[in-house]
CSV table of C-alpha atoms in Angstrom, one decimal:
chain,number,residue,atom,x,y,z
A,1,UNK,CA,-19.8,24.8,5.7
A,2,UNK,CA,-21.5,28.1,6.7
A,3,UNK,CA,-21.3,29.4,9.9
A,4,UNK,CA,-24.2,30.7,11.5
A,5,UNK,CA,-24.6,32.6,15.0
A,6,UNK,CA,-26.4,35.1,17.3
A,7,UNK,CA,-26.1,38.4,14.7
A,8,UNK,CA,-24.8,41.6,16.5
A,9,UNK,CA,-25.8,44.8,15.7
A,10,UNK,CA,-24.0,47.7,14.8
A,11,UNK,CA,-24.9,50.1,17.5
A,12,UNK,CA,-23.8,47.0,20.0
A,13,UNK,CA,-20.2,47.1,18.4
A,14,UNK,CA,-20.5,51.0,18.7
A,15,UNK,CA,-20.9,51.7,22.1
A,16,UNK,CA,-18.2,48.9,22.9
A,17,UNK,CA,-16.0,51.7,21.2
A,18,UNK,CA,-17.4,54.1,22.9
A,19,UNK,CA,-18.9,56.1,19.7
A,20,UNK,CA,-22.7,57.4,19.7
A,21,UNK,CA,-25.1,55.0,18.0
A,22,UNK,CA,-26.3,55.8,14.5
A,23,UNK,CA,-29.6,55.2,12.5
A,24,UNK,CA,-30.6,53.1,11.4
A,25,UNK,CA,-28.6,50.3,13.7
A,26,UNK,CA,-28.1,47.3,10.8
A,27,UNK,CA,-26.7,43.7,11.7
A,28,UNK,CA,-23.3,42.9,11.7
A,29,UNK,CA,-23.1,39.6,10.3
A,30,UNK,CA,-19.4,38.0,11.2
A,31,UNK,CA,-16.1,38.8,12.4
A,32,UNK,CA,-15.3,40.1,8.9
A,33,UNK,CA,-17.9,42.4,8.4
A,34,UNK,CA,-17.2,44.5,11.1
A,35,UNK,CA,-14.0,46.7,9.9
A,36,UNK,CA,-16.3,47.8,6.6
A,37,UNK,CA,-19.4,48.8,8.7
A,38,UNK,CA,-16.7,50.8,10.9
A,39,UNK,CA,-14.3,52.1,8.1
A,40,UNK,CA,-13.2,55.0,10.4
A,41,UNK,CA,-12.1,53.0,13.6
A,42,UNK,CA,-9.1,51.0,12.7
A,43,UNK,CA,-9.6,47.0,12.1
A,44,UNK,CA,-7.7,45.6,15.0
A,45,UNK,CA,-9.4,47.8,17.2
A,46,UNK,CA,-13.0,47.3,15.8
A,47,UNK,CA,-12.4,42.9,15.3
A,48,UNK,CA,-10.9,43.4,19.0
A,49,UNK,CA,-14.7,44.7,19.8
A,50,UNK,CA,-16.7,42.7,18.1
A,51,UNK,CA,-15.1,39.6,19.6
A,52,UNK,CA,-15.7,41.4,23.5
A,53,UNK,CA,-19.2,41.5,22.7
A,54,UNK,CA,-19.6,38.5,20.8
A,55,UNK,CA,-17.8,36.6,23.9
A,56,UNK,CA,-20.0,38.5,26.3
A,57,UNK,CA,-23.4,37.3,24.0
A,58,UNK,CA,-22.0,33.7,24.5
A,59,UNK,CA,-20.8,34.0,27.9
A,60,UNK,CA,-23.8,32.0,29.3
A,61,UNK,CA,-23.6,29.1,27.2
A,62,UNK,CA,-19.6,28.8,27.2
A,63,UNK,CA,-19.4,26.3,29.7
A,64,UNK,CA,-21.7,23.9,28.3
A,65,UNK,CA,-19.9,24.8,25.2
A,66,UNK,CA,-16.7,23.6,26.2
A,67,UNK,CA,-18.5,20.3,27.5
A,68,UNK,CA,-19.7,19.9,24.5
A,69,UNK,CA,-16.4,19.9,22.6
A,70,UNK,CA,-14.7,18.4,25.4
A,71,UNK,CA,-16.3,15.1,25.0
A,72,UNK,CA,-15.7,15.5,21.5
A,73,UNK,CA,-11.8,16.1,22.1
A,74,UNK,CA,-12.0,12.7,23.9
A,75,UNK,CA,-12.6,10.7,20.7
A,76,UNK,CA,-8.8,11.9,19.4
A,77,UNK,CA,-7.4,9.7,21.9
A,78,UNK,CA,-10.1,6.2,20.3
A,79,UNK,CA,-8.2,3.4,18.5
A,80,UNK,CA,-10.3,5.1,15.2
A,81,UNK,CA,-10.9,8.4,16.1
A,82,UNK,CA,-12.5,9.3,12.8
A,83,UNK,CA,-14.8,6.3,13.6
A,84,UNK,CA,-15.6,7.9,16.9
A,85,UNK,CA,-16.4,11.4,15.6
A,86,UNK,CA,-18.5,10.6,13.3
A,87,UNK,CA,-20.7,8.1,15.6
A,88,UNK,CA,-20.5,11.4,18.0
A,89,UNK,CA,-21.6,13.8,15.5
A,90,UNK,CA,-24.7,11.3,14.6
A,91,UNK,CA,-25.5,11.0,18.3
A,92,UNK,CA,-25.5,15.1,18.8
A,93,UNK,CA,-27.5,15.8,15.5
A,94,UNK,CA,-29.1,13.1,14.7
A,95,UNK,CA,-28.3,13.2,11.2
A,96,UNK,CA,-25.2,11.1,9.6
A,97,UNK,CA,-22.0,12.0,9.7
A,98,UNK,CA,-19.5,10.8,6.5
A,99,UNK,CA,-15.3,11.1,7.2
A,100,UNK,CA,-13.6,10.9,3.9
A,101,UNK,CA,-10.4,10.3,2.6
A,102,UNK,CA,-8.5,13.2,0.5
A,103,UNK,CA,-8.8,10.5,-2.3
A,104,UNK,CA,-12.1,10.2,-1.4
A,105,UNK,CA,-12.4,6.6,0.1
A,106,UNK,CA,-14.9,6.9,3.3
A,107,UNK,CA,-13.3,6.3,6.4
A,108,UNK,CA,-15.9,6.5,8.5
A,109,UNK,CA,-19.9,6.9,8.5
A,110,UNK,CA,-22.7,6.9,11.1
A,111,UNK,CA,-26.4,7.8,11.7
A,112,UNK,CA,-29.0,8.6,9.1
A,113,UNK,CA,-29.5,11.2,6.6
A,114,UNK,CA,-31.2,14.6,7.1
A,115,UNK,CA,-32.4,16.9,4.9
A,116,UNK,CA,-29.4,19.5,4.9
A,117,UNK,CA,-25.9,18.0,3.2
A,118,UNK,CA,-22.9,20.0,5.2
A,119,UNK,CA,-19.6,19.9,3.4
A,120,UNK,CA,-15.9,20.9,4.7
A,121,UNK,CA,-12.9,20.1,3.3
A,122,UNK,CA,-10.0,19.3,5.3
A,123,UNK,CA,-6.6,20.8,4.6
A,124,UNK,CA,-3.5,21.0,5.9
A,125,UNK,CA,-0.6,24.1,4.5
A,126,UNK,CA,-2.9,24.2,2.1
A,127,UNK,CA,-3.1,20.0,0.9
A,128,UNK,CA,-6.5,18.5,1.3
A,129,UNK,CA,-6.3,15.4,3.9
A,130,UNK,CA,-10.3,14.6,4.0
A,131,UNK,CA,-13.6,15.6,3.9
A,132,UNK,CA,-16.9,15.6,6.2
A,133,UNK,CA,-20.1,15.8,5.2
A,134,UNK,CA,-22.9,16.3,7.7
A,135,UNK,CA,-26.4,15.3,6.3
A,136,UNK,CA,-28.5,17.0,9.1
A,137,UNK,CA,-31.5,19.2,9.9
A,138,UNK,CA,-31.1,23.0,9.1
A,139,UNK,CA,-29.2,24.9,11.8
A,140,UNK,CA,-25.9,22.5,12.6
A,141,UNK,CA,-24.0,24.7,10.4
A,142,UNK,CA,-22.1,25.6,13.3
A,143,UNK,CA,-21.5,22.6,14.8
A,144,UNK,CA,-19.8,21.5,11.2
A,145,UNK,CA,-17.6,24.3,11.5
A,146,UNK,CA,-16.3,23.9,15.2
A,147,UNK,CA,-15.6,20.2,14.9
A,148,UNK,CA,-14.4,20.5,11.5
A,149,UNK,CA,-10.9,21.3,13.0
A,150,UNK,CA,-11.1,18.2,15.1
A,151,UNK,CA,-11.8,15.9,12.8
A,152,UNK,CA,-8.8,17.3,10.4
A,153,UNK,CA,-7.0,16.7,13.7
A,154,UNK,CA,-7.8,13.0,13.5
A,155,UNK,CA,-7.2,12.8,9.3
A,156,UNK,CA,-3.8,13.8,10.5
A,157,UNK,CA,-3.0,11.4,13.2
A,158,UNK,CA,-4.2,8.6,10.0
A,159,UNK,CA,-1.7,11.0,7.9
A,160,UNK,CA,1.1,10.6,10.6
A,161,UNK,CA,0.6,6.7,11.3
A,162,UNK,CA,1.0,6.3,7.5
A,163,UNK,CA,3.8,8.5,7.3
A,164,UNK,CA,5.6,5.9,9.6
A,165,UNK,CA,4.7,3.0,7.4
A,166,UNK,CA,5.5,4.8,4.5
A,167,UNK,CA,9.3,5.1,5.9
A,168,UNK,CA,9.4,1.4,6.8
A,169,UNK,CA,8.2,0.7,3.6
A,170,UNK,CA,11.1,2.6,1.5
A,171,UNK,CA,14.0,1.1,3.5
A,172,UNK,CA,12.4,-2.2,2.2
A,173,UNK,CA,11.7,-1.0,-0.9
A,174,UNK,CA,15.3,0.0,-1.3
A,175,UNK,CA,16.7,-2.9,-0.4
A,176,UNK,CA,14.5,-5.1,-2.7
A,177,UNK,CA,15.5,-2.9,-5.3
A,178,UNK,CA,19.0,-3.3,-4.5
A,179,UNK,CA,18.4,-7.2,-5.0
A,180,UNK,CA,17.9,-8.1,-1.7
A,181,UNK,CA,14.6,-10.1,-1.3
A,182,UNK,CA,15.3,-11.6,2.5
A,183,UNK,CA,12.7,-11.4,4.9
A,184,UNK,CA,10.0,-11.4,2.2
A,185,UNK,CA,7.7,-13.8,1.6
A,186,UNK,CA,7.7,-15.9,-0.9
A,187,UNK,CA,4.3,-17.0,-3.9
A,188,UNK,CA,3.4,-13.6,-3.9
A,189,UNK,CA,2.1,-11.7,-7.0
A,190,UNK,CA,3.2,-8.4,-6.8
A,191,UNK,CA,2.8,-5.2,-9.0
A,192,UNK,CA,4.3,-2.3,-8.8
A,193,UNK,CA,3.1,1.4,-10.1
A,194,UNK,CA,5.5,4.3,-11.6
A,195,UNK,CA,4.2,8.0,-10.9
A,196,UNK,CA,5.9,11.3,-12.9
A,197,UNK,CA,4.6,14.8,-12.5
A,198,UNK,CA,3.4,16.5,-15.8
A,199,UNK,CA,6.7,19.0,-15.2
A,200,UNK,CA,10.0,18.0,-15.2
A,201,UNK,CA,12.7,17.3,-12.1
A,202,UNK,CA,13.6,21.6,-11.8
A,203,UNK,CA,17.5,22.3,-10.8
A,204,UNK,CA,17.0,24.7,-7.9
A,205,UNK,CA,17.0,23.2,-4.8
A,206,UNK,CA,14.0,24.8,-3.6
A,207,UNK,CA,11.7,23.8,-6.5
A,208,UNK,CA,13.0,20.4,-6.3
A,209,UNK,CA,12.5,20.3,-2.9
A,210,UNK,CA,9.1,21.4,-3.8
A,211,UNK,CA,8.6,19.0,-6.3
A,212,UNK,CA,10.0,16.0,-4.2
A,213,UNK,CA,7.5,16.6,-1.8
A,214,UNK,CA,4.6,16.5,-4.0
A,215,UNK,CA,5.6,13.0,-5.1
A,216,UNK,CA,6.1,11.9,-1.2
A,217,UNK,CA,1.9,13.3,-0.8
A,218,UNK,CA,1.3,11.2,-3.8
A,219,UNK,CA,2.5,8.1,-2.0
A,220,UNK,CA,1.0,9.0,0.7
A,221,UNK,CA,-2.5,9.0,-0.8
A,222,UNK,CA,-1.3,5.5,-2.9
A,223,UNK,CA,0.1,3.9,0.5
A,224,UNK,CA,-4.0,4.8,1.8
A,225,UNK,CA,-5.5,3.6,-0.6
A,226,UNK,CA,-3.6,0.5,-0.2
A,227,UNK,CA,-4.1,0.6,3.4
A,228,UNK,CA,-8.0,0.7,3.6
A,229,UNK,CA,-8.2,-2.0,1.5
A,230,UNK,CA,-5.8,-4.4,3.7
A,231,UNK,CA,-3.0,-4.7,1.1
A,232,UNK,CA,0.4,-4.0,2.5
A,233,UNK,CA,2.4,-1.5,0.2
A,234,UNK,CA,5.7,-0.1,0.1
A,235,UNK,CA,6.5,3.2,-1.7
A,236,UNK,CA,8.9,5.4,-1.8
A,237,UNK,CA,10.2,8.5,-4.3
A,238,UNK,CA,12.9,7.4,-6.5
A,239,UNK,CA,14.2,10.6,-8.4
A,240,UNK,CA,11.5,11.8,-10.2
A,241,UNK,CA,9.1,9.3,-9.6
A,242,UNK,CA,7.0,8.3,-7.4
A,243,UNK,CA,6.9,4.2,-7.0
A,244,UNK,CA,4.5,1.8,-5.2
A,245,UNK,CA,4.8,-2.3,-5.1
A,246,UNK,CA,1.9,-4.1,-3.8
A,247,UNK,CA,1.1,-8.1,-3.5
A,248,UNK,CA,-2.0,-7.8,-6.1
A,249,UNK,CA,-5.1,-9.8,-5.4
A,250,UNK,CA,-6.8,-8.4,-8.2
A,251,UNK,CA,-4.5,-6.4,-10.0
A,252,UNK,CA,-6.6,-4.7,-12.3
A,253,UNK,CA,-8.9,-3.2,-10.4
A,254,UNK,CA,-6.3,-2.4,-7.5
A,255,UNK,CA,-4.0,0.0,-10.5
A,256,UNK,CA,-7.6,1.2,-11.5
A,257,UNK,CA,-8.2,2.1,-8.2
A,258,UNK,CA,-4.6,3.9,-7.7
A,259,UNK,CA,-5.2,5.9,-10.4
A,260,UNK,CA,-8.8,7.4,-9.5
A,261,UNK,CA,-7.9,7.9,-5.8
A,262,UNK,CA,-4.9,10.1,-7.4
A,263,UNK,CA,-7.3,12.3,-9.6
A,264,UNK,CA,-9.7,12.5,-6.7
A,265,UNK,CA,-6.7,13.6,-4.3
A,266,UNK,CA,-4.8,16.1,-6.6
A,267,UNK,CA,-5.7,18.3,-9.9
A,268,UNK,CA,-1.9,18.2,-11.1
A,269,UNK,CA,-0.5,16.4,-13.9
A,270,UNK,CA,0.7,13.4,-13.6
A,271,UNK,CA,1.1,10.6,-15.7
A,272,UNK,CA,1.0,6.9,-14.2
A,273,UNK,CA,2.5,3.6,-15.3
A,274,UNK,CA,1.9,0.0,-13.9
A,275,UNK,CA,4.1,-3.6,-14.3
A,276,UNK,CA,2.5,-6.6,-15.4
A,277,UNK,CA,1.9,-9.0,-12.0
A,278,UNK,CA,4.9,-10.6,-11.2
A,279,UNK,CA,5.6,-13.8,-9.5
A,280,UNK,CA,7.0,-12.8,-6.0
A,281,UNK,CA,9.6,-9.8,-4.9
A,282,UNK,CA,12.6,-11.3,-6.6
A,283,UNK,CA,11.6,-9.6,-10.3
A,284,UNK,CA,11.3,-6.0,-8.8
A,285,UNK,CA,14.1,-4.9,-11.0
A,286,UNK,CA,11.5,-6.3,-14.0
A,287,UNK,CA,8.7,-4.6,-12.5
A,288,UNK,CA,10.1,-1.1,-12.3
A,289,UNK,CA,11.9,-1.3,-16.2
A,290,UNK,CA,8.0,-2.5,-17.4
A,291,UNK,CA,6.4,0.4,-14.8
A,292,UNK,CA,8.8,3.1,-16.7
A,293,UNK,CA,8.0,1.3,-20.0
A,294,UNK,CA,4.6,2.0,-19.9
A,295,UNK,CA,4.6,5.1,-18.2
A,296,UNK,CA,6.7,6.6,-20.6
A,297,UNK,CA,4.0,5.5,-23.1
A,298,UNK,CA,1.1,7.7,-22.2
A,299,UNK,CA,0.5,10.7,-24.1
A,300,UNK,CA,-2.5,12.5,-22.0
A,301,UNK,CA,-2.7,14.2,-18.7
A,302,UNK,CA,-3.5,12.3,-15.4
A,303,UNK,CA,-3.9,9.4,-17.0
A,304,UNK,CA,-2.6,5.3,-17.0
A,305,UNK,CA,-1.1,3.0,-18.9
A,306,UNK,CA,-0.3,-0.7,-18.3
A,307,UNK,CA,2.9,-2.7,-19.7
A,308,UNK,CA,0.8,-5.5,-21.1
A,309,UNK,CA,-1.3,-2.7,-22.7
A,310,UNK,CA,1.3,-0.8,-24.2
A,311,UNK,CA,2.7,-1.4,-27.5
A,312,UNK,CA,6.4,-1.8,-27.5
A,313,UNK,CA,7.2,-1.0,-30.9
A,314,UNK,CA,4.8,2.1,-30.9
A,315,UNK,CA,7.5,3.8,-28.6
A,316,UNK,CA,10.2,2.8,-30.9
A,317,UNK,CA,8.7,3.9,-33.7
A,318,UNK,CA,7.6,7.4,-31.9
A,319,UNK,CA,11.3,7.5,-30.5
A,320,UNK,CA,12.8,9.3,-34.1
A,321,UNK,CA,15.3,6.7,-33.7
A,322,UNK,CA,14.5,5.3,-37.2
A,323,UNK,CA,14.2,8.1,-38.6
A,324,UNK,CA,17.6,7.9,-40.7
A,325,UNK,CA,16.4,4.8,-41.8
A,326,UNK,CA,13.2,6.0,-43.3
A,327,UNK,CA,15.1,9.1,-44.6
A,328,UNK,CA,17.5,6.6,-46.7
A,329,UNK,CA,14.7,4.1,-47.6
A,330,UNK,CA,12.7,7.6,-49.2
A,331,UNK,CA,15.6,9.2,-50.8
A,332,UNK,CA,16.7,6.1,-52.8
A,333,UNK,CA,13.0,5.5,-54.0
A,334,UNK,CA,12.3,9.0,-54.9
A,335,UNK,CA,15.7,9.1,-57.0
A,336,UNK,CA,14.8,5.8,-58.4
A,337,UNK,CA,11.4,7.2,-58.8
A,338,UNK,CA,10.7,10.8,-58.5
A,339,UNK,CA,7.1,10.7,-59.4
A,340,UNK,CA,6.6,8.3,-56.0
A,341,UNK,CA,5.2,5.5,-57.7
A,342,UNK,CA,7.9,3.2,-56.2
A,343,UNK,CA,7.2,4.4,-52.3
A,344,UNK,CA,3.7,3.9,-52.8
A,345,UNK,CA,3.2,0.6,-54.6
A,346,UNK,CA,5.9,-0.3,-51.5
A,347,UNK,CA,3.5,1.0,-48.9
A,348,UNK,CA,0.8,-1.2,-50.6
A,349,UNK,CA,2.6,-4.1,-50.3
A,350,UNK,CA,3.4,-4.0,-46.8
A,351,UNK,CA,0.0,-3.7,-46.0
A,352,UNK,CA,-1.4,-6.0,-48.3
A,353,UNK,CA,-1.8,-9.8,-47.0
A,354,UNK,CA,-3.4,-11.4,-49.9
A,355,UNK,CA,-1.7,-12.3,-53.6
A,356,UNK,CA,-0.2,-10.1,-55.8
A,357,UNK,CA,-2.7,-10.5,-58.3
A,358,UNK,CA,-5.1,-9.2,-56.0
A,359,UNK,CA,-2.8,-6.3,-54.9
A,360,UNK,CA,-2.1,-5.3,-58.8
A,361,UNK,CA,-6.4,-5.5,-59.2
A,362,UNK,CA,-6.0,-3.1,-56.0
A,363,UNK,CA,-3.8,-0.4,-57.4
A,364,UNK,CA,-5.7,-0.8,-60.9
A,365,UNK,CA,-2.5,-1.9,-62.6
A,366,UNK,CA,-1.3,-4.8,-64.6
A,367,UNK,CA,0.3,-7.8,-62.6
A,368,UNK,CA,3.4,-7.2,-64.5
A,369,UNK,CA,3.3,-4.3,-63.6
A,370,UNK,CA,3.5,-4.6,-60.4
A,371,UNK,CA,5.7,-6.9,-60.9
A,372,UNK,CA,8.1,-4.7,-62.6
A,373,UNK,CA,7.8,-2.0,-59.8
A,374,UNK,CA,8.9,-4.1,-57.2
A,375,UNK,CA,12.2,-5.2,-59.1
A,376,UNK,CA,12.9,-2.1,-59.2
A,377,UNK,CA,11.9,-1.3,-55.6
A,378,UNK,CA,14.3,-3.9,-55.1
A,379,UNK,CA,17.2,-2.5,-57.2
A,380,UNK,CA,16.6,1.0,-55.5
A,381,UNK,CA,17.5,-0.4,-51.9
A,382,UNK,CA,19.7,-3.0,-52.6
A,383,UNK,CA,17.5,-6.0,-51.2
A,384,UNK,CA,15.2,-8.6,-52.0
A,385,UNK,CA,11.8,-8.4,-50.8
A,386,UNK,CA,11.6,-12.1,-50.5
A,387,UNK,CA,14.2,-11.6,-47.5
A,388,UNK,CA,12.0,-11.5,-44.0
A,389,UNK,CA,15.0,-9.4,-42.6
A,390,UNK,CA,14.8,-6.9,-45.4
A,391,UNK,CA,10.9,-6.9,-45.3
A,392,UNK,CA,10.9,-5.8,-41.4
A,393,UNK,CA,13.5,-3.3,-42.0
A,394,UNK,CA,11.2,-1.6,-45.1
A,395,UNK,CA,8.4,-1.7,-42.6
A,396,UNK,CA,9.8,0.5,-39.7
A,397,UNK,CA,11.0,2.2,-42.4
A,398,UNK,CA,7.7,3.6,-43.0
A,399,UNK,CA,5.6,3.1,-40.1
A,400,UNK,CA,7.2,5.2,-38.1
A,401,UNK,CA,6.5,8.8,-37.4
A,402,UNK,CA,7.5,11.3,-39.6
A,403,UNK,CA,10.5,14.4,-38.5
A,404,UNK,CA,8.3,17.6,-38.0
């Protein structure tokens, strides 16, 4: 939001510094301006100025002013104070007032919409904990930037509260994880969601205190989500990840909506990884091992995968852990076979699911000989292809990916 506010001129700022006035006397627009209109007086000396006259401009209204505000301060100290503000911001403009989340959920609305949309975000050391938007008639631009402290104020008190249940929720979360499911209740479907950063755990402390934290403000933003929609959650940071469990109503929209209250809350990389529902807090241990499963399955930044999405044998294949085996399966053909013949009629039938007469029509060969090639297919790596254990083998053989 833009501030906007009686505009003092030059030769006012002057004569505060006792210096003769000048023509012609041009408008200092803000704080900031003044040093650069007065590049011979030093900065402290000329913002110190400004600010005496600007005080002296306002000194009328200051009082009503700090009434103003004063009520305002009041609503910190509401149940909801976001809720408050934004019915007091309505009343005072008579515009509408929106609170958001820094995921962008909206906490809190009130009034009606004006002509002018007003738009602060809300940070804190530099993290984003909300937004307001002010939908008003020209000239509250002001206003928006007064209360806008205030209302980041009350985004912080949310912040703090859920800080508190966040800690609550890791001593529980550690103990379930440590197998201990007393206390909990029972019937439950639960899921539970895996977070990495795009960069890996660093060694120095600093950066991995750094690092740490970043996953604790992702859980924080997860444990909100969560929380606006009446779903307890425990979370906590588990070395490099990040790790929520929730009891899922409807568990494919609630991991959707994780994963788009993250993007909206952060630009970082990240990747994300959610269980399949589980039947109650006892299978936690299963939850996480599916979570990591399927989160070490996505290839693309910021984005989600879910276990019963994922395709186990894809990772395997990916892994390079076969790749002696395809190594030995290709060398002995290509000795048998230099020309490649053998690998490829191989290839074909792996893929092929219908007879061998139509596989031989397929490769524009004889049927015998095909039949021919895959005896000596056979020969080259000692196994029948009637054998189903054989068969798999000479499939991961050659569907997995090749060594750079």
């Amino acid at each position: 939001m833009s501030g906007t506010h009686a505009v003092l001129s030059l030769n006012e700022v002057r004569a505060e510094l006792g210096l003769a006035p000048v023509t012609p006397d041009v408008p200092v627009p803000d704080l900031s301006a003044a040093p650069m209109l007065l590049p011979d007086v030093p900065a402290p000396e000329c913002r110190a100025a400004y600010l005496r006259v600007l005080a002296r401009t306002l000194r009328p209204h200051l009082p009503a002013l700090a009434e103003l505000l004063g009520d305002l301060h009041g609503t910190l100290t509401a149940p909801q104070p976001e809720t408050d503000m934004a019915r007091w911001l309505a009343a005072v403009t008579g515009g509408r007032a929106t609170v958001r989340s820094s995921w962008g959920d909206v906490v809190a609305q009130a009034g009606e919409p004006g002509p002018v949309t007003l738009t602060q975000r809300l940070e804190y050391d530099r993290r984003p904990v909300g937004i307001l938007t002010l939908e008003v008639d020209s000239g509250w631009e002001a206003l928006g930037t007064l209360v806008g402290d205030l209302v980041r104020l009350a985004r912080l008190q949310s912040a703090a509260a859920g800080a508190a249940r966040r800690r609550v929720g890791e001593r529980q979360f550690e103990t379930l994880l440590a197998g201990d499911t007393s206390g909990m209740a029972g019937g439950q479907t639960t899921v539970l969601a895996a977070l990495r950063l795009g960069t890996a755990l660093p060694r120095a402390a600093r950066a991995r205190e750094a690092h740490i934290q970043q996953l604790d403000v992702l859980c924080s933003v997860g444990e909100g989500y969560f929380h606006r929609r009446e779903l307890s959650c425990l979370t906590t940071v588990r070395g490099d990840l990040a790790l929520w469990l929730w009891p899922g109503r409807a568990p494919e929209r609630e991991m959707r909506g994780l994963h788009a209250a993250l993007l909206t809350a952060t630009a970082v990389d990240f990747r994300l990884g959610v269980s399949q529902p589980q039947a109650g807090f006892g299978t936690v241990q299963t939850a996480l091992r599916q979570a990591v499963q399927a989160l070490d399955g996505v290839q693309e930044a910021r984005s989600m995968a879910a276990f019963e999405h994922v395709d186990p044998l894809r990772a395997v294949l990916d892994s390079g852990a076969l790749h002696p085996l395809a190594e030995q399966f290709r060398t002995r053909l290509a000795r048998a076979d230099p020309d490649g013949r053998l690998e490829d009629t191989l290839r074909q039938y792996l893929a092929h699911s219908g007879s061998l007469g139509d596989l031989a029509t397929r490769l524009h060969i004889h049927l015998n000989t095909l039949r021919y090639r895959l005896r000596r297919i056979e020969e080259a790596l000692d196994g029948t292809l009637s054998d189903p254990a054989f068969v798999a083998r000479a499939y991961l053989a050659f569907q997995t990916t090749r060594e750079p």
